[in-house]
mmCIF file of C-alpha atoms in Angstrom:
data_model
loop_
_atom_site.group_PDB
_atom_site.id
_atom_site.type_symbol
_atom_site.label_atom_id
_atom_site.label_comp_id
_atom_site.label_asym_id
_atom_site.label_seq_id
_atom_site.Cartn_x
_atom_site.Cartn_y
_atom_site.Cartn_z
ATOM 1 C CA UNK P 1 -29.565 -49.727 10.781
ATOM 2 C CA UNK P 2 -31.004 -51.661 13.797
ATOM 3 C CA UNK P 3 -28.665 -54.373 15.664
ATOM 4 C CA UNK P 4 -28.864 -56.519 13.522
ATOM 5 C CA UNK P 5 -27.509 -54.851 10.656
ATOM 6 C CA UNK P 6 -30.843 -54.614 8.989
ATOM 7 C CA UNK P 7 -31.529 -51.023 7.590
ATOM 8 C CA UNK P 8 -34.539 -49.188 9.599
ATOM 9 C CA UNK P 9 -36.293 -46.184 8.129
ATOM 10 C CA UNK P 10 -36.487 -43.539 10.478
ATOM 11 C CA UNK P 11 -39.226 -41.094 10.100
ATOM 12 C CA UNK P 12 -38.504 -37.342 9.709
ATOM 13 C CA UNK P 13 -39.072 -35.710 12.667
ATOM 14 C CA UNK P 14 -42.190 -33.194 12.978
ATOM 15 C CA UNK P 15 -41.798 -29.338 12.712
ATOM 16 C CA UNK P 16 -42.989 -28.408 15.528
ATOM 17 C CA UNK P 17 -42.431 -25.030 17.776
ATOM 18 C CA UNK P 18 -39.837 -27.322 19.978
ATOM 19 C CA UNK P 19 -37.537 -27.478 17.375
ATOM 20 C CA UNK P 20 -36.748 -23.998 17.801
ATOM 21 C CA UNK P 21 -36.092 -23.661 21.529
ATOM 22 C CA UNK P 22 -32.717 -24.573 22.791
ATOM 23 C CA UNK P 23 -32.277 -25.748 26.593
ATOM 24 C CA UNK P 24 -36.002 -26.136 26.600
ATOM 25 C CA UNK P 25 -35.547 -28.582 30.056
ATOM 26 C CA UNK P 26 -33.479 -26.102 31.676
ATOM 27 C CA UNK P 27 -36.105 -23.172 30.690
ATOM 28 C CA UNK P 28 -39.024 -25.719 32.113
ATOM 29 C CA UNK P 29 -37.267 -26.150 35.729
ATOM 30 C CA UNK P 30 -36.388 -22.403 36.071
ATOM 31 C CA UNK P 31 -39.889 -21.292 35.377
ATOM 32 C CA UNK P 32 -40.708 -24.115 38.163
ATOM 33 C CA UNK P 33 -43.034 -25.705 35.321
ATOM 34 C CA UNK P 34 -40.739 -29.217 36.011
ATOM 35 C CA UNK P 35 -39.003 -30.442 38.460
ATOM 36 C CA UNK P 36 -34.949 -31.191 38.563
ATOM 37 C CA UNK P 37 -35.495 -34.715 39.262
ATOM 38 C CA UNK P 38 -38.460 -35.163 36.697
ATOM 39 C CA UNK P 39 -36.431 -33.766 34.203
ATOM 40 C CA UNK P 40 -33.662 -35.662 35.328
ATOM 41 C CA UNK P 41 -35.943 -39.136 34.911
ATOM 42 C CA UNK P 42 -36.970 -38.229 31.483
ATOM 43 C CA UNK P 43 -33.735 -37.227 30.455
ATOM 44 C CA UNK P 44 -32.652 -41.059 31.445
ATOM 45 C CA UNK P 45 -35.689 -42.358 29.864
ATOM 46 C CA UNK P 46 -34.355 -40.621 26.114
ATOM 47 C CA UNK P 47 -31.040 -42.168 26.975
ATOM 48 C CA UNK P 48 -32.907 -45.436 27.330
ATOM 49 C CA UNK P 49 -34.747 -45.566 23.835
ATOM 50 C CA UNK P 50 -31.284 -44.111 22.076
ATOM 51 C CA UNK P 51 -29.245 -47.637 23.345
ATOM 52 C CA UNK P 52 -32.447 -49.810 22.306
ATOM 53 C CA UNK P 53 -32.100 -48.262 18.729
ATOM 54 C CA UNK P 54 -35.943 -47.116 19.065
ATOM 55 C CA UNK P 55 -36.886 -43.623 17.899
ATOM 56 C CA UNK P 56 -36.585 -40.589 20.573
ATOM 57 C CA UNK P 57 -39.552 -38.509 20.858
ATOM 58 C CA UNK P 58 -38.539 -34.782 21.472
ATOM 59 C CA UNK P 59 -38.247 -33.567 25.156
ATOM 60 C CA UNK P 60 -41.295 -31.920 25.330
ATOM 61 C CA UNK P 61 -43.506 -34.502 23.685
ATOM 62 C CA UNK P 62 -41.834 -37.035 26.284
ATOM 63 C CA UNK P 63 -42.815 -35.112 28.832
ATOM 64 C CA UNK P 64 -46.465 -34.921 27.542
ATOM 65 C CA UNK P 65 -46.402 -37.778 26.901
ATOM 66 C CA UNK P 66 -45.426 -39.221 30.559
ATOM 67 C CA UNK P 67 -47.489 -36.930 32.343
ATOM 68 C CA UNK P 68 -44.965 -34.368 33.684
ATOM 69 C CA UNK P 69 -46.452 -31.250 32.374
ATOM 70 C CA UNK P 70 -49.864 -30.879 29.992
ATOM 71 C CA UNK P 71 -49.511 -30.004 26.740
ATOM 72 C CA UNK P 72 -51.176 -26.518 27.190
ATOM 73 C CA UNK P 73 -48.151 -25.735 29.588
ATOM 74 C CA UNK P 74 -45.749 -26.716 27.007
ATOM 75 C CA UNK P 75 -47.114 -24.815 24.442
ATOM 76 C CA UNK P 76 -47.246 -21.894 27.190
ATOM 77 C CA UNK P 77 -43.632 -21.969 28.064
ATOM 78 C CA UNK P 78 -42.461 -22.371 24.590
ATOM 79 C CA UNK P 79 -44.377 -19.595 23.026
ATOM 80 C CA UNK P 80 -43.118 -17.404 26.180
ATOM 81 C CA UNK P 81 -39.231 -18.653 25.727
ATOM 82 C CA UNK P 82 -39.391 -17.984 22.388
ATOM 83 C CA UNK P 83 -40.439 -14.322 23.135
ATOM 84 C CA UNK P 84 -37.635 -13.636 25.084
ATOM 85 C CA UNK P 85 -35.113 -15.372 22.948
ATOM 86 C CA UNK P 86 -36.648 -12.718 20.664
ATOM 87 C CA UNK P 87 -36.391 -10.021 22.417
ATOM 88 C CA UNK P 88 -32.684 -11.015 23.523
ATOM 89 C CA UNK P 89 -32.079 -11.440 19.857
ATOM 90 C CA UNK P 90 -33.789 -7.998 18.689
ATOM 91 C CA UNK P 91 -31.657 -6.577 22.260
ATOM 92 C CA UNK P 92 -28.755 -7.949 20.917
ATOM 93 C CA UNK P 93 -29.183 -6.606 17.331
ATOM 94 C CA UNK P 94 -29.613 -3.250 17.878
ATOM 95 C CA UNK P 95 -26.673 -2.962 20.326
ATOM 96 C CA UNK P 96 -24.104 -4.284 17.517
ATOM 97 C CA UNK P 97 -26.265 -1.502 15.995
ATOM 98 C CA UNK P 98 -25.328 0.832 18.399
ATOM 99 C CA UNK P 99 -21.705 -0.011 18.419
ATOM 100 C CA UNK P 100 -21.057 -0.167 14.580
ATOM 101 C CA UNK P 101 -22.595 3.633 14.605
ATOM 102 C CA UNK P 102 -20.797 4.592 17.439
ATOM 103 C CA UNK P 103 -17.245 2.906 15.711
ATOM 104 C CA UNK P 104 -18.602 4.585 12.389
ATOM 105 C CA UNK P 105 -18.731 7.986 13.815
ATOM 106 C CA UNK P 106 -15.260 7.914 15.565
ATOM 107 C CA UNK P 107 -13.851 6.269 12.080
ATOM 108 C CA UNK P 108 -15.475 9.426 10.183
ATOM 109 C CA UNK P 109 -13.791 12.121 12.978
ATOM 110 C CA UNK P 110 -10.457 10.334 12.852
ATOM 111 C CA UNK P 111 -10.473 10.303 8.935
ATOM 112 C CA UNK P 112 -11.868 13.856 9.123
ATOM 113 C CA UNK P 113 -9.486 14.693 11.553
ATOM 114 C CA UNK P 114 -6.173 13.321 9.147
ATOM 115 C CA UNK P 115 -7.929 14.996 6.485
ATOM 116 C CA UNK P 116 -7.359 18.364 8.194
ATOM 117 C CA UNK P 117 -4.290 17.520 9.308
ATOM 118 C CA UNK P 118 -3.012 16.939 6.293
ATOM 119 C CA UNK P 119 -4.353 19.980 4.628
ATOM 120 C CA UNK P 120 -2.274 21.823 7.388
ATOM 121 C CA UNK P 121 0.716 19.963 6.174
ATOM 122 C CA UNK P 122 0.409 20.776 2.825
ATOM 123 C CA UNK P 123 -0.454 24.575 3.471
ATOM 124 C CA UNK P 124 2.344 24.883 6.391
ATOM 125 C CA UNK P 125 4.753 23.187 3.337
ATOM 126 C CA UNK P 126 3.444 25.781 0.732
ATOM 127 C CA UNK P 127 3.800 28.575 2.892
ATOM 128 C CA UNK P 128 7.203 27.900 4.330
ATOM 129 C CA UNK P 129 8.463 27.074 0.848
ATOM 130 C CA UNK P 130 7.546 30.218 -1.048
ATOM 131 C CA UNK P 131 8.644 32.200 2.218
ATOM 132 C CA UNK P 132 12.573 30.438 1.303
ATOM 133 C CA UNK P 133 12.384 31.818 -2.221
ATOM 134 C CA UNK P 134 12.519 35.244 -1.178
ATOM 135 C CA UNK P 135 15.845 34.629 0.592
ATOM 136 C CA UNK P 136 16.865 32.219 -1.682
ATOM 137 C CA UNK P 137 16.758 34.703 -4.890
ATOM 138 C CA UNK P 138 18.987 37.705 -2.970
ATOM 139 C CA UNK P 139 21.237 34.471 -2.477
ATOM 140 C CA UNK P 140 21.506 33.740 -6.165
ATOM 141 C CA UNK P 141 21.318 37.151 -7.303
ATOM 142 C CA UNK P 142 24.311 38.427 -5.048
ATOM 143 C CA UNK P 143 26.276 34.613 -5.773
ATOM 144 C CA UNK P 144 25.754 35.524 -9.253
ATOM 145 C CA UNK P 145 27.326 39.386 -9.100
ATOM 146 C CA UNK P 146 30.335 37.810 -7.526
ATOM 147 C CA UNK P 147 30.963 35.152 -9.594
ATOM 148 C CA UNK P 148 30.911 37.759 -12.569
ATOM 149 C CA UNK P 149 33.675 39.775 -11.148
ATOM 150 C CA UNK P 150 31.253 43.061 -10.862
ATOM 151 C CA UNK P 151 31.694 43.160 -7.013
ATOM 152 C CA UNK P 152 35.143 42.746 -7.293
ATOM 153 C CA UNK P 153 38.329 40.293 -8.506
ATOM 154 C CA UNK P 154 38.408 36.487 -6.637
ATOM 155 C CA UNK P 155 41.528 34.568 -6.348
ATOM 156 C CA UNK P 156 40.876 30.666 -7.141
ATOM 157 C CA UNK P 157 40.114 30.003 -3.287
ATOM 158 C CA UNK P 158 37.358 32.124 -3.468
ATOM 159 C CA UNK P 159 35.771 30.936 -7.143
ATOM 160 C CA UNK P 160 35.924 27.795 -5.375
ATOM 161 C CA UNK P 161 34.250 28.655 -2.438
ATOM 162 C CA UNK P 162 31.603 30.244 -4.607
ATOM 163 C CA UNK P 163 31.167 26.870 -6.494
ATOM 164 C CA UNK P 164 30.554 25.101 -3.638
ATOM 165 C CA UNK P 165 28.266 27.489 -2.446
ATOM 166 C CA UNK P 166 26.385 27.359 -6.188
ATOM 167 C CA UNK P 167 26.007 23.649 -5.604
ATOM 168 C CA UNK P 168 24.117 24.236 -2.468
ATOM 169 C CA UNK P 169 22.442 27.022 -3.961
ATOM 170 C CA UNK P 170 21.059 24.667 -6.809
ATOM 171 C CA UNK P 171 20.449 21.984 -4.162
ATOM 172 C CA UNK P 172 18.057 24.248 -1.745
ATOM 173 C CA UNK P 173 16.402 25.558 -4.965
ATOM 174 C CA UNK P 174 15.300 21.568 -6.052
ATOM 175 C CA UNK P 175 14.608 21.047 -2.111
ATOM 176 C CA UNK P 176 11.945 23.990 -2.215
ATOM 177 C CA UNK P 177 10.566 23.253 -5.513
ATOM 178 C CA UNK P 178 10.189 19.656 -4.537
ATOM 179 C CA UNK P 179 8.189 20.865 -1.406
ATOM 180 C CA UNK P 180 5.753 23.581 -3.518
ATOM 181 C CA UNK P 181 5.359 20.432 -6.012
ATOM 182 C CA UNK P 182 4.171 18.199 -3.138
ATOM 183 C CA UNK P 183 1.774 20.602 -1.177
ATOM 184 C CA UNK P 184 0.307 21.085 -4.765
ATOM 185 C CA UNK P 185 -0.181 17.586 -5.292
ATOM 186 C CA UNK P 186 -1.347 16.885 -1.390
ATOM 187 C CA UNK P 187 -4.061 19.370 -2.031
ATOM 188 C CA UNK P 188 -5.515 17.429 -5.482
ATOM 189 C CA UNK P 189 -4.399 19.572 -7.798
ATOM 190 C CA UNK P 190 -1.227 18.178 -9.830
ATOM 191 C CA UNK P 191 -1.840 20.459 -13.087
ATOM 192 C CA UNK P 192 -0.412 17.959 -16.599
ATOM 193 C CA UNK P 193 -0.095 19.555 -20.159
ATOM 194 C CA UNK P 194 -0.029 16.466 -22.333
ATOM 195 C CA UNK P 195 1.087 17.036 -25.554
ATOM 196 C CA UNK P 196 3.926 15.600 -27.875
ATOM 197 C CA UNK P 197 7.019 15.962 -26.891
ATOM 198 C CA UNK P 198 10.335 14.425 -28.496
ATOM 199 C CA UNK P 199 11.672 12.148 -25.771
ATOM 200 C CA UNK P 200 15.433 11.655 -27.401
ATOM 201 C CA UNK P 201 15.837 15.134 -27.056
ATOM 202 C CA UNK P 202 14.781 15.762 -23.693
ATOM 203 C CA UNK P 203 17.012 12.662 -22.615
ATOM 204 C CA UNK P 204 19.441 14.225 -24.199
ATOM 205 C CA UNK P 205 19.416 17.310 -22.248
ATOM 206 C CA UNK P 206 18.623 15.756 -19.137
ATOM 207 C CA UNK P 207 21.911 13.456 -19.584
ATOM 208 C CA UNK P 208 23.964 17.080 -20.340
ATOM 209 C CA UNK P 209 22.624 18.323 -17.302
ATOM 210 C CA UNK P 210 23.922 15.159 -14.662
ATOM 211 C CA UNK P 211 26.702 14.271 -17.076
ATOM 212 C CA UNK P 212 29.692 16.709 -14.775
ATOM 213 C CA UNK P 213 27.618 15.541 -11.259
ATOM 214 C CA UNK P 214 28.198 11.550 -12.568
ATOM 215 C CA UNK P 215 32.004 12.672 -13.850
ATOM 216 C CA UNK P 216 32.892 13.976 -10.868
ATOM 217 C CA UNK P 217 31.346 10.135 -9.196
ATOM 218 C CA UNK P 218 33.754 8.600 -11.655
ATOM 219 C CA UNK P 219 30.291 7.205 -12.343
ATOM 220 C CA UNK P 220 29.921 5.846 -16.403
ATOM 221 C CA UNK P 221 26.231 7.090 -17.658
ATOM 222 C CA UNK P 222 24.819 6.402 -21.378
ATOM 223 C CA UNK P 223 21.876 7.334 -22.866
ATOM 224 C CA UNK P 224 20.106 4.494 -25.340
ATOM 225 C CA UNK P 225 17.592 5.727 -27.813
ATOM 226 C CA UNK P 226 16.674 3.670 -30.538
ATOM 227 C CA UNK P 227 16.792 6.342 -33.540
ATOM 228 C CA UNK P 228 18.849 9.593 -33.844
ATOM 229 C CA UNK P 229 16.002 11.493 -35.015
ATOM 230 C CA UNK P 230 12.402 12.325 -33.904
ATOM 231 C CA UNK P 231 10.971 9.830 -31.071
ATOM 232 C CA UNK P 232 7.677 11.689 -30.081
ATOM 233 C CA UNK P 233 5.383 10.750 -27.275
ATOM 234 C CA UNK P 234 2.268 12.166 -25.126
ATOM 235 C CA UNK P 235 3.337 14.009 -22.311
ATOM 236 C CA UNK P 236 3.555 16.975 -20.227
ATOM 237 C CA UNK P 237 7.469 18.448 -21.301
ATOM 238 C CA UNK P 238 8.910 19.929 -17.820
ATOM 239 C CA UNK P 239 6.941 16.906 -15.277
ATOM 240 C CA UNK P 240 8.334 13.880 -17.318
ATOM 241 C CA UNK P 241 11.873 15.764 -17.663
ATOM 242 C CA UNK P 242 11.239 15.999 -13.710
ATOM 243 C CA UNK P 243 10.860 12.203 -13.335
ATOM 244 C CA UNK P 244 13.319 11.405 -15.256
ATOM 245 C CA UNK P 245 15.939 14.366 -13.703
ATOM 246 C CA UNK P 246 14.905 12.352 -10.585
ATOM 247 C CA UNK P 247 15.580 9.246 -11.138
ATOM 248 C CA UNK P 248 18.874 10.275 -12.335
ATOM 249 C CA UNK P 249 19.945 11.645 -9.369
ATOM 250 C CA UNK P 250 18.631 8.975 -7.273
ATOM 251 C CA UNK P 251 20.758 6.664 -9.376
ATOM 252 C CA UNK P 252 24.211 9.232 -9.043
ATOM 253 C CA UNK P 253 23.525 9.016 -5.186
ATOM 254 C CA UNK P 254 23.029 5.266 -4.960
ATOM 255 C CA UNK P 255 25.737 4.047 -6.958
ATOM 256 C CA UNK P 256 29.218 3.678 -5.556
ATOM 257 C CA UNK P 257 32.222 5.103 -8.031
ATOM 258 C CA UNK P 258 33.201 3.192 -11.237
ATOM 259 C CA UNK P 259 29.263 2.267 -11.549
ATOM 260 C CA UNK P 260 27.369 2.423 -14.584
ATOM 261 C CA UNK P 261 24.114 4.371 -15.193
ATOM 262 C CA UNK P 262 21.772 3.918 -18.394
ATOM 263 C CA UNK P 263 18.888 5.671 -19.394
ATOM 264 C CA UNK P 264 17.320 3.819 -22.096
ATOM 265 C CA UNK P 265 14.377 4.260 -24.425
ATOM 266 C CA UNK P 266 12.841 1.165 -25.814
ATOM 267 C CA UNK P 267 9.781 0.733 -28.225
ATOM 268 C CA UNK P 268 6.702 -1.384 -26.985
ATOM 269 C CA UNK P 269 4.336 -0.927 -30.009
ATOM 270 C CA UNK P 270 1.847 2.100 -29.157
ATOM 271 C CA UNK P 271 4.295 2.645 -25.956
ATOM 272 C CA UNK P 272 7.491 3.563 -24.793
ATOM 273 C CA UNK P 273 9.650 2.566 -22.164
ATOM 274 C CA UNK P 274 11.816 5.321 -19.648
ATOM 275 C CA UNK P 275 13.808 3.098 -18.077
ATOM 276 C CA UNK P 276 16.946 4.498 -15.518
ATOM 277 C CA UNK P 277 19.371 1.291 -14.420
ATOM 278 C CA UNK P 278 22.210 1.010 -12.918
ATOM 279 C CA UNK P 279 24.988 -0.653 -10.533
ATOM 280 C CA UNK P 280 23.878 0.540 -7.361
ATOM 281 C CA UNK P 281 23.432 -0.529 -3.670
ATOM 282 C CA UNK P 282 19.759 -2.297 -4.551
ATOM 283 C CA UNK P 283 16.949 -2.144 -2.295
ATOM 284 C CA UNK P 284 15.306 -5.254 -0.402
ATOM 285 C CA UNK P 285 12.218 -6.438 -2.442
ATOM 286 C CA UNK P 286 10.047 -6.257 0.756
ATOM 287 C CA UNK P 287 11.012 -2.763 1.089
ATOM 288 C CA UNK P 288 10.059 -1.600 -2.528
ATOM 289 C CA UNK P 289 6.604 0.017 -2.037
ATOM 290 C CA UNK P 290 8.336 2.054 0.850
ATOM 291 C CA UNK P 291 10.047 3.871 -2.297
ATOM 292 C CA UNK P 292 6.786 5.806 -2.984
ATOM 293 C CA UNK P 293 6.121 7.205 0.695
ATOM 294 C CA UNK P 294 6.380 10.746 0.951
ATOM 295 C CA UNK P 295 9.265 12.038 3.441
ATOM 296 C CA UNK P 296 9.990 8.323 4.240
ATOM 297 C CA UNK P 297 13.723 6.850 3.725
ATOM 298 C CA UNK P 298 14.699 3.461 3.888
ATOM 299 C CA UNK P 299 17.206 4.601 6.015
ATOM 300 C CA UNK P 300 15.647 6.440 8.704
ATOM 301 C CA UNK P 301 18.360 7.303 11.278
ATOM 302 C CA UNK P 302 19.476 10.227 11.995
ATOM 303 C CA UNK P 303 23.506 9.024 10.611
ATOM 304 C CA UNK P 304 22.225 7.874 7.527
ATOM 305 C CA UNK P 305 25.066 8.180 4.852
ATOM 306 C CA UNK P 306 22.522 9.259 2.025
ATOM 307 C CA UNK P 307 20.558 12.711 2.306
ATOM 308 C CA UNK P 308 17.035 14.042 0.639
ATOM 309 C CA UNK P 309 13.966 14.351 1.902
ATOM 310 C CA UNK P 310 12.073 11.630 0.384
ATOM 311 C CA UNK P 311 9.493 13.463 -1.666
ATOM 312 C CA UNK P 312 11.321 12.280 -4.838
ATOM 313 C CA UNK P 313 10.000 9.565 -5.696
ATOM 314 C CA UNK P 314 6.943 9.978 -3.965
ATOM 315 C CA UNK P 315 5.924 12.568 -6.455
ATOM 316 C CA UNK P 316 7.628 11.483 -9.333
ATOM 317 C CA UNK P 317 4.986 8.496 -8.895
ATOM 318 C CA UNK P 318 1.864 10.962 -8.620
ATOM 319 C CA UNK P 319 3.843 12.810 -12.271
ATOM 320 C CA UNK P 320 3.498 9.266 -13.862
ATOM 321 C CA UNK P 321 0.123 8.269 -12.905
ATOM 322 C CA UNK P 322 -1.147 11.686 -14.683
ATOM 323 C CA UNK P 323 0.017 10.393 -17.622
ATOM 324 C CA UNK P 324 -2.013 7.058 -16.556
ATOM 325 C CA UNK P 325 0.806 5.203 -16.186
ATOM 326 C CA UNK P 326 2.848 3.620 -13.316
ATOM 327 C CA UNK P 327 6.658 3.623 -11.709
ATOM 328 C CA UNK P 328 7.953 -0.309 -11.556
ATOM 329 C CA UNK P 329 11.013 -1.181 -9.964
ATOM 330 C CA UNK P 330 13.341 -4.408 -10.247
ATOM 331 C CA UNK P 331 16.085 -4.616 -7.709
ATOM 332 C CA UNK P 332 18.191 -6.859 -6.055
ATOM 333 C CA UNK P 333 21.051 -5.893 -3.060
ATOM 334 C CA UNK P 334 24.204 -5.193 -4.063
ATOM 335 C CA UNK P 335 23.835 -5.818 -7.898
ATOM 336 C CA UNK P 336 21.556 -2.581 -8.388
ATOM 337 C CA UNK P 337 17.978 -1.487 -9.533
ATOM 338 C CA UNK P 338 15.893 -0.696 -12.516
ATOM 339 C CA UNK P 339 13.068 2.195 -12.987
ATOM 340 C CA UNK P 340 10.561 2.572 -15.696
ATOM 341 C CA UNK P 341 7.207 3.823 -16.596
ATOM 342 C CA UNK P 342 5.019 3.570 -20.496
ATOM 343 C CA UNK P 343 4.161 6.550 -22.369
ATOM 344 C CA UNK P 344 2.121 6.445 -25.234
ATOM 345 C CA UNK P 345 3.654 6.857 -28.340
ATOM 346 C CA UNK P 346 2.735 9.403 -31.502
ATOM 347 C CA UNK P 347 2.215 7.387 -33.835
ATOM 348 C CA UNK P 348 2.601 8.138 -37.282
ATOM 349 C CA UNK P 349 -1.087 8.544 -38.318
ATOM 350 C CA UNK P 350 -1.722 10.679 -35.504
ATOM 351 C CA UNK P 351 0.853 13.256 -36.397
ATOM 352 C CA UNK P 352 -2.001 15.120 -38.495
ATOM 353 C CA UNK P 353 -3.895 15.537 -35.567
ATOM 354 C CA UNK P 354 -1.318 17.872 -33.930
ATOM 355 C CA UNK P 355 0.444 19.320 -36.728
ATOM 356 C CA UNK P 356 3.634 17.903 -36.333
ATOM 357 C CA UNK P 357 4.585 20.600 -33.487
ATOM 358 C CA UNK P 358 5.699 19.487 -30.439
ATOM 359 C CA UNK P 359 7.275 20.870 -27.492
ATOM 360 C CA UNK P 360 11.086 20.513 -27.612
#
């Protein structure tokens, strides 16, 4: 639009070399192509024909134009500025280059470095936990003589003594065969025999086996599965019984007395749903995915009121995956928490696939 409101059409302006050279006036003066004050005059001059509403040539052209530098010089400078912005450019490049290399390289020694450190973990853990078996066997072995009387008649201080001492017994024995479990895992190698297994019955033991440990809580702890009978699914007998044994316990430790505990088995279809719940302390939903670090507690300090090492869950996770599956957890503070994980379920027109053996 011009002035007077009427519309003007303004031609395109030409490609030329110009267009491509920022500061071009600046470059001009420090070459001593231009002076300051000619540029100055021609800078006022472009200033001029932008208030009148008239097109503005391009500095250069301008200057060509007026007389302050031939068009031969302008061409000159250009083709030479655009060189160097070139070469600043191509400069410029190849030291991000440099730097992304050099930051590559330090990234691949750091990662290599954790890599080997970790490999040192997981050996140091194997080594130190097969070097506590030896011990720990003459402990059971000579704990076992004298709760059998064969070293000797015990008065009821002593058989209770020799409980407690069984309960830490059992204790170290889970500790160390957590810690071989993890190392094995840590080094790639987490070993599944998937095959079907009847899942009532192996709640059933599991529940046998916590039932005097959730007594003596005054804790209440049923098992829910849907039929009496056979309930077969695909997995590996011992890990899942792990998990599960796990999430147990984590459930008798976190769950103040006259709490409830449930280990339920519901069917999804082709799946099946392990699910441990109960009345427990809860955990803060921001704090969930901490669950599943290894040796990491929610409560880190050193007067923490609940013990373990916190591999449990850690590897309980790495179990589950195996059996391409996950861990989820529902919680809320003070009202308690929920566990589960799928397994596939046998269904009945697979059963002639495996025989109808499973591992019970």
């Amino acid at each position: 639009m011009d002035r007077g409101g009427n519309r003007v059409n303004v031609a395109p302006t030409p490609l030329t070399p110009e267009i491509l050279v920022p500061r071009l006036g600046d470059y001009l003066v420090e070459r001593g192509f231009l002076s300051p004050e000619d540029l100055e005059a021609v800078l006022n001059y472009q200033a001029v024909l932008r208030e009148q509403g008239q097109e503005v040539p391009l500095l250069g052209q301008l200057l060509v134009r007026l007389g302050k530098i031939s068009q031969s010089l302008l061409d000159h400078a250009i083709t030479e500025y655009v060189l160097q912005l070139r070469t600043a450019l191509e400069e410029s490049n190849q030291q991000l280059e440099q730097r992304v290399q050099q930051r590559t390289a330090e990234l691949e020694r750091a990662l290599q470095k954790l890599s080997e450190l970790n490999q040192l973990k997981a050996n140091f853990v194997a080594n130190i936990s097969h070097e506590l078996r030896t011990p720990l066997t003459h402990l059971k072995g000579y704990h076992e003589l004298l709760m059998s009387g064969d070293l000797g008649a015990l008065n009821e201080t002593q058989l209770h003594a020799l409980r407690t001492m069984q309960r830490a017994i059992e204790r170290l024995e889970r500790l160390i065969e957590d810690l071989i479990l993890f190392s094995t895992t840590e080094r790639g190698n987490l070993p599944v025999t998937i095959q079907p297994i009847d899942l009532c019955v192996l709640c059933r033991n599991l529940v046998e086996q916590v039932s005097p440990r959730a007594r003596d809580q005054r804790l209440y702890l049923e098992l829910r599965c849907p039929i009496e009978s056979e309930l077969f699914v695909y997995g590996d007998w011992e890990k899942i019984g792990w998990v599960i044994h796990q999430l147990l316990d984590n459930a008798i430790k976190f769950t103040p007395a006259g709490g409830q505990i449930v280990l339920a088995i519901d069917l999804m279809n082709e799946h099946v749903e392990v699910s441990v719940t109960d009345t427990g302390i809860g955990i803060p939903a921001n704090r969930i995915q901490e669950l599943f670090e290894p040796f990491h507690q929610l409560d880190g300090s050193s007067k923490r009121r609940y013990g373990g090492t916190g591999l449990g869950l850690s590897l309980a996770q790495k179990i589950i995956e195996a059996h391409n599956s996950v861990i989820s957890v529902t919680s809320e503070l003070g009202r308690g928490s929920r566990f589960s994980f799928l397994l596939r379920r046998v269904l009945p027109q697979d059963r002639p696939e495996w025989g109808g053996h499973a591992n019970q």
